[in-house]
């Protein structure tokens, strides 16, 4: 896919390969005529909004083949991000990306050495918490040094969570309710209670509301 910005600032997303002879728009292609992209191989010009070929420079009869069209994808720029819509059956977008004020008002960025798919999958996987993340802070965060076979360490985290699908018209949204507390010999430790609500619109857009006995944070991922 090729992501481009028009001369007036609007974002478009199209298939990268020219339907003529397969040249890659991303390598040498140029934005022209505001919202069009010109193929670097033969100079064919395509409208990035409709996908239609608008001009073939060396075509004297101004005849453009009907099949000279590049696939376009619905895309929106919001929350300081660019979102693209994909549906396996080719359906148009069925809902809109919401505004997330927390992204605009304040943000932090972190680099994680993993595949992007692993982040939303990990966030949605409540079942692993009471196994992988049960060890207390005294054991550190290196799982290669934690005795995973000990399911009842003296100091541990206790997790309790669930996912709920929202009713129409927000059926595409899931909300996770997650509670956590640290215990010593199964006795809860004061000030370690936490209550997390995660509202997931899509895998890449998840808002967290973190409540604990001593602080309140809004986090967006």
PDB file of N, CA and C in Angstrom, residues 13-62:
ATOM      1  N   UNK A  13      -4.957   6.509   0.688  1.00  0.00           N
ATOM      2  CA  UNK A  13      -4.272   5.220   0.704  1.00  0.00           C
ATOM      3  C   UNK A  13      -4.692   4.430  -0.527  1.00  0.00           C
ATOM      4  N   UNK A  14      -3.705   3.965  -1.289  1.00  0.00           N
ATOM      5  CA  UNK A  14      -3.974   3.220  -2.519  1.00  0.00           C
ATOM      6  C   UNK A  14      -3.069   1.996  -2.589  1.00  0.00           C
ATOM      7  N   UNK A  15      -3.427   1.062  -3.470  1.00  0.00           N
ATOM      8  CA  UNK A  15      -2.519  -0.049  -3.743  1.00  0.00           C
ATOM      9  C   UNK A  15      -1.230   0.486  -4.353  1.00  0.00           C
ATOM     10  N   UNK A  16      -0.125  -0.125  -4.008  1.00  0.00           N
ATOM     11  CA  UNK A  16       1.172   0.424  -4.407  1.00  0.00           C
ATOM     12  C   UNK A  16       1.512   0.233  -5.877  1.00  0.00           C
ATOM     13  N   UNK A  17       0.891  -0.749  -6.540  1.00  0.00           N
ATOM     14  CA  UNK A  17       1.372  -1.108  -7.867  1.00  0.00           C
ATOM     15  C   UNK A  17       0.462  -0.597  -8.976  1.00  0.00           C
ATOM     16  N   UNK A  18       1.077   0.055  -9.925  1.00  0.00           N
ATOM     17  CA  UNK A  18       0.353   0.623 -11.056  1.00  0.00           C
ATOM     18  C   UNK A  18      -0.316  -0.495 -11.859  1.00  0.00           C
ATOM     19  N   UNK A  19      -1.592  -0.353 -12.206  1.00  0.00           N
ATOM     20  CA  UNK A  19      -2.291  -1.394 -12.965  1.00  0.00           C
ATOM     21  C   UNK A  19      -1.784  -1.541 -14.404  1.00  0.00           C
ATOM     22  N   UNK A  20      -0.933  -0.625 -14.828  1.00  0.00           N
ATOM     23  CA  UNK A  20      -0.393  -0.693 -16.187  1.00  0.00           C
ATOM     24  C   UNK A  20       0.636  -1.817 -16.298  1.00  0.00           C
ATOM     25  N   UNK A  21       1.817  -1.616 -15.694  1.00  0.00           N
ATOM     26  CA  UNK A  21       2.863  -2.641 -15.736  1.00  0.00           C
ATOM     27  C   UNK A  21       3.470  -2.918 -14.361  1.00  0.00           C
ATOM     28  N   UNK A  22       2.791  -2.495 -13.318  1.00  0.00           N
ATOM     29  CA  UNK A  22       3.183  -2.906 -11.973  1.00  0.00           C
ATOM     30  C   UNK A  22       4.266  -2.102 -11.295  1.00  0.00           C
ATOM     31  N   UNK A  23       4.573  -0.911 -11.785  1.00  0.00           N
ATOM     32  CA  UNK A  23       5.571  -0.080 -11.105  1.00  0.00           C
ATOM     33  C   UNK A  23       5.060   0.311  -9.719  1.00  0.00           C
ATOM     34  N   UNK A  24       5.990   0.481  -8.794  1.00  0.00           N
ATOM     35  CA  UNK A  24       5.642   0.797  -7.413  1.00  0.00           C
ATOM     36  C   UNK A  24       5.531   2.312  -7.232  1.00  0.00           C
ATOM     37  N   UNK A  25       4.316   2.766  -6.884  1.00  0.00           N
ATOM     38  CA  UNK A  25       4.112   4.200  -6.667  1.00  0.00           C
ATOM     39  C   UNK A  25       4.992   4.739  -5.535  1.00  0.00           C
ATOM     40  N   UNK A  26       5.310   3.884  -4.563  1.00  0.00           N
ATOM     41  CA  UNK A  26       6.071   4.334  -3.396  1.00  0.00           C
ATOM     42  C   UNK A  26       7.528   4.628  -3.724  1.00  0.00           C
ATOM     43  N   UNK A  27       7.987   4.148  -4.869  1.00  0.00           N
ATOM     44  CA  UNK A  27       9.384   4.350  -5.257  1.00  0.00           C
ATOM     45  C   UNK A  27       9.421   5.252  -6.484  1.00  0.00           C
ATOM     46  N   UNK A  28       9.509   6.523  -6.255  1.00  0.00           N
ATOM     47  CA  UNK A  28       9.616   7.474  -7.355  1.00  0.00           C
ATOM     48  C   UNK A  28       8.317   8.099  -7.801  1.00  0.00           C
ATOM     49  N   UNK A  29       7.179   7.659  -7.243  1.00  0.00           N
ATOM     50  CA  UNK A  29       5.908   8.276  -7.601  1.00  0.00           C
ATOM     51  C   UNK A  29       5.828   9.710  -7.092  1.00  0.00           C
ATOM     52  N   UNK A  30       5.053  10.559  -7.777  1.00  0.00           N
ATOM     53  CA  UNK A  30       4.946  11.968  -7.399  1.00  0.00           C
ATOM     54  C   UNK A  30       3.492  12.371  -7.226  1.00  0.00           C
ATOM     55  N   UNK A  31       3.228  13.185  -6.213  1.00  0.00           N
ATOM     56  CA  UNK A  31       1.898  13.758  -6.030  1.00  0.00           C
ATOM     57  C   UNK A  31       1.767  14.951  -6.972  1.00  0.00           C
ATOM     58  N   UNK A  32       0.731  14.924  -7.815  1.00  0.00           N
ATOM     59  CA  UNK A  32       0.505  16.001  -8.783  1.00  0.00           C
ATOM     60  C   UNK A  32      -0.974  16.375  -8.774  1.00  0.00           C
ATOM     61  N   UNK A  33      -1.276  17.529  -9.301  1.00  0.00           N
ATOM     62  CA  UNK A  33      -2.672  17.970  -9.454  1.00  0.00           C
ATOM     63  C   UNK A  33      -3.462  17.827  -8.148  1.00  0.00           C
ATOM     64  N   UNK A  34      -2.841  18.185  -7.065  1.00  0.00           N
ATOM     65  CA  UNK A  34      -3.421  18.161  -5.718  1.00  0.00           C
ATOM     66  C   UNK A  34      -3.548  16.753  -5.160  1.00  0.00           C
ATOM     67  N   UNK A  35      -4.478  15.932  -5.674  1.00  0.00           N
ATOM     68  CA  UNK A  35      -4.735  14.632  -5.061  1.00  0.00           C
ATOM     69  C   UNK A  35      -4.515  13.470  -6.028  1.00  0.00           C
ATOM     70  N   UNK A  36      -3.578  13.618  -6.931  1.00  0.00           N
ATOM     71  CA  UNK A  36      -3.267  12.556  -7.879  1.00  0.00           C
ATOM     72  C   UNK A  36      -1.831  12.082  -7.674  1.00  0.00           C
ATOM     73  N   UNK A  37      -1.579  10.854  -8.093  1.00  0.00           N
ATOM     74  CA  UNK A  37      -0.222  10.326  -8.029  1.00  0.00           C
ATOM     75  C   UNK A  37       0.202   9.914  -9.430  1.00  0.00           C
ATOM     76  N   UNK A  38       1.449  10.218  -9.758  1.00  0.00           N
ATOM     77  CA  UNK A  38       1.968   9.913 -11.087  1.00  0.00           C
ATOM     78  C   UNK A  38       2.930   8.732 -11.005  1.00  0.00           C
ATOM     79  N   UNK A  39       2.682   7.741 -11.842  1.00  0.00           N
ATOM     80  CA  UNK A  39       3.520   6.550 -11.874  1.00  0.00           C
ATOM     81  C   UNK A  39       4.938   6.926 -12.324  1.00  0.00           C
ATOM     82  N   UNK A  40       5.970   6.396 -11.649  1.00  0.00           N
ATOM     83  CA  UNK A  40       7.346   6.748 -12.008  1.00  0.00           C
ATOM     84  C   UNK A  40       7.844   6.063 -13.274  1.00  0.00           C
ATOM     85  N   UNK A  41       7.082   5.105 -13.813  1.00  0.00           N
ATOM     86  CA  UNK A  41       7.561   4.323 -14.952  1.00  0.00           C
ATOM     87  C   UNK A  41       7.128   4.927 -16.290  1.00  0.00           C
ATOM     88  N   UNK A  42       5.826   5.143 -16.462  1.00  0.00           N
ATOM     89  CA  UNK A  42       5.315   5.689 -17.718  1.00  0.00           C
ATOM     90  C   UNK A  42       4.574   7.013 -17.541  1.00  0.00           C
ATOM     91  N   UNK A  43       4.497   7.500 -16.305  1.00  0.00           N
ATOM     92  CA  UNK A  43       3.895   8.809 -16.081  1.00  0.00           C
ATOM     93  C   UNK A  43       2.383   8.831 -16.032  1.00  0.00           C
ATOM     94  N   UNK A  44       1.743   7.657 -15.977  1.00  0.00           N
ATOM     95  CA  UNK A  44       0.289   7.647 -15.873  1.00  0.00           C
ATOM     96  C   UNK A  44      -0.124   8.332 -14.566  1.00  0.00           C
ATOM     97  N   UNK A  45      -1.210   9.073 -14.619  1.00  0.00           N
ATOM     98  CA  UNK A  45      -1.668   9.835 -13.460  1.00  0.00           C
ATOM     99  C   UNK A  45      -3.003   9.271 -12.973  1.00  0.00           C
ATOM    100  N   UNK A  46      -3.064   8.971 -11.673  1.00  0.00           N
ATOM    101  CA  UNK A  46      -4.263   8.387 -11.078  1.00  0.00           C
ATOM    102  C   UNK A  46      -4.786   9.286  -9.962  1.00  0.00           C
ATOM    103  N   UNK A  47      -6.107   9.410  -9.911  1.00  0.00           N
ATOM    104  CA  UNK A  47      -6.741  10.151  -8.828  1.00  0.00           C
ATOM    105  C   UNK A  47      -6.731   9.276  -7.577  1.00  0.00           C
ATOM    106  N   UNK A  48      -6.133   9.768  -6.489  1.00  0.00           N
ATOM    107  CA  UNK A  48      -5.984   8.957  -5.279  1.00  0.00           C
ATOM    108  C   UNK A  48      -7.295   8.777  -4.532  1.00  0.00           C
ATOM    109  N   UNK A  49      -8.307   9.582  -4.846  1.00  0.00           N
ATOM    110  CA  UNK A  49      -9.604   9.451  -4.173  1.00  0.00           C
ATOM    111  C   UNK A  49     -10.494   8.435  -4.874  1.00  0.00           C
ATOM    112  N   UNK A  50     -10.537   8.474  -6.191  1.00  0.00           N
ATOM    113  CA  UNK A  50     -11.401   7.563  -6.952  1.00  0.00           C
ATOM    114  C   UNK A  50     -10.646   6.361  -7.499  1.00  0.00           C
ATOM    115  N   UNK A  51      -9.332   6.497  -7.660  1.00  0.00           N
ATOM    116  CA  UNK A  51      -8.530   5.440  -8.255  1.00  0.00           C
ATOM    117  C   UNK A  51      -8.476   5.494  -9.770  1.00  0.00           C
ATOM    118  N   UNK A  52      -9.260   6.359 -10.381  1.00  0.00           N
ATOM    119  CA  UNK A  52      -9.334   6.429 -11.841  1.00  0.00           C
ATOM    120  C   UNK A  52      -8.060   7.022 -12.444  1.00  0.00           C
ATOM    121  N   UNK A  53      -7.690   6.488 -13.601  1.00  0.00           N
ATOM    122  CA  UNK A  53      -6.590   7.075 -14.352  1.00  0.00           C
ATOM    123  C   UNK A  53      -7.094   8.356 -15.013  1.00  0.00           C
ATOM    124  N   UNK A  54      -6.379   9.437 -14.795  1.00  0.00           N
ATOM    125  CA  UNK A  54      -6.811  10.736 -15.296  1.00  0.00           C
ATOM    126  C   UNK A  54      -6.090  11.140 -16.578  1.00  0.00           C
ATOM    127  N   UNK A  55      -4.873  10.610 -16.758  1.00  0.00           N
ATOM    128  CA  UNK A  55      -4.106  11.045 -17.926  1.00  0.00           C
ATOM    129  C   UNK A  55      -2.981  10.068 -18.220  1.00  0.00           C
ATOM    130  N   UNK A  56      -2.773   9.822 -19.522  1.00  0.00           N
ATOM    131  CA  UNK A  56      -1.623   9.065 -20.012  1.00  0.00           C
ATOM    132  C   UNK A  56      -0.828  10.032 -20.883  1.00  0.00           C
ATOM    133  N   UNK A  57       0.344  10.450 -20.450  1.00  0.00           N
ATOM    134  CA  UNK A  57       1.064  11.553 -21.109  1.00  0.00           C
ATOM    135  C   UNK A  57       1.272  11.381 -22.609  1.00  0.00           C
ATOM    136  N   UNK A  58       1.543  10.188 -23.068  1.00  0.00           N
ATOM    137  CA  UNK A  58       1.863   9.970 -24.479  1.00  0.00           C
ATOM    138  C   UNK A  58       0.658   9.508 -25.294  1.00  0.00           C
ATOM    139  N   UNK A  59      -0.539   9.477 -24.695  1.00  0.00           N
ATOM    140  CA  UNK A  59      -1.751   9.056 -25.401  1.00  0.00           C
ATOM    141  C   UNK A  59      -2.359  10.264 -26.113  1.00  0.00           C
ATOM    142  N   UNK A  60      -2.199  10.312 -27.433  1.00  0.00           N
ATOM    143  CA  UNK A  60      -2.631  11.475 -28.212  1.00  0.00           C
ATOM    144  C   UNK A  60      -4.143  11.539 -28.400  1.00  0.00           C
ATOM    145  N   UNK A  61      -4.814  10.396 -28.318  1.00  0.00           N
ATOM    146  CA  UNK A  61      -6.270  10.392 -28.524  1.00  0.00           C
ATOM    147  C   UNK A  61      -7.034  10.585 -27.218  1.00  0.00           C
ATOM    148  N   UNK A  62      -6.284  10.703 -26.130  1.00  0.00           N
ATOM    149  CA  UNK A  62      -6.889  10.883 -24.806  1.00  0.00           C
ATOM    150  C   UNK A  62      -7.819   9.729 -24.437  1.00  0.00           C
TER     151      UNK A  62
END
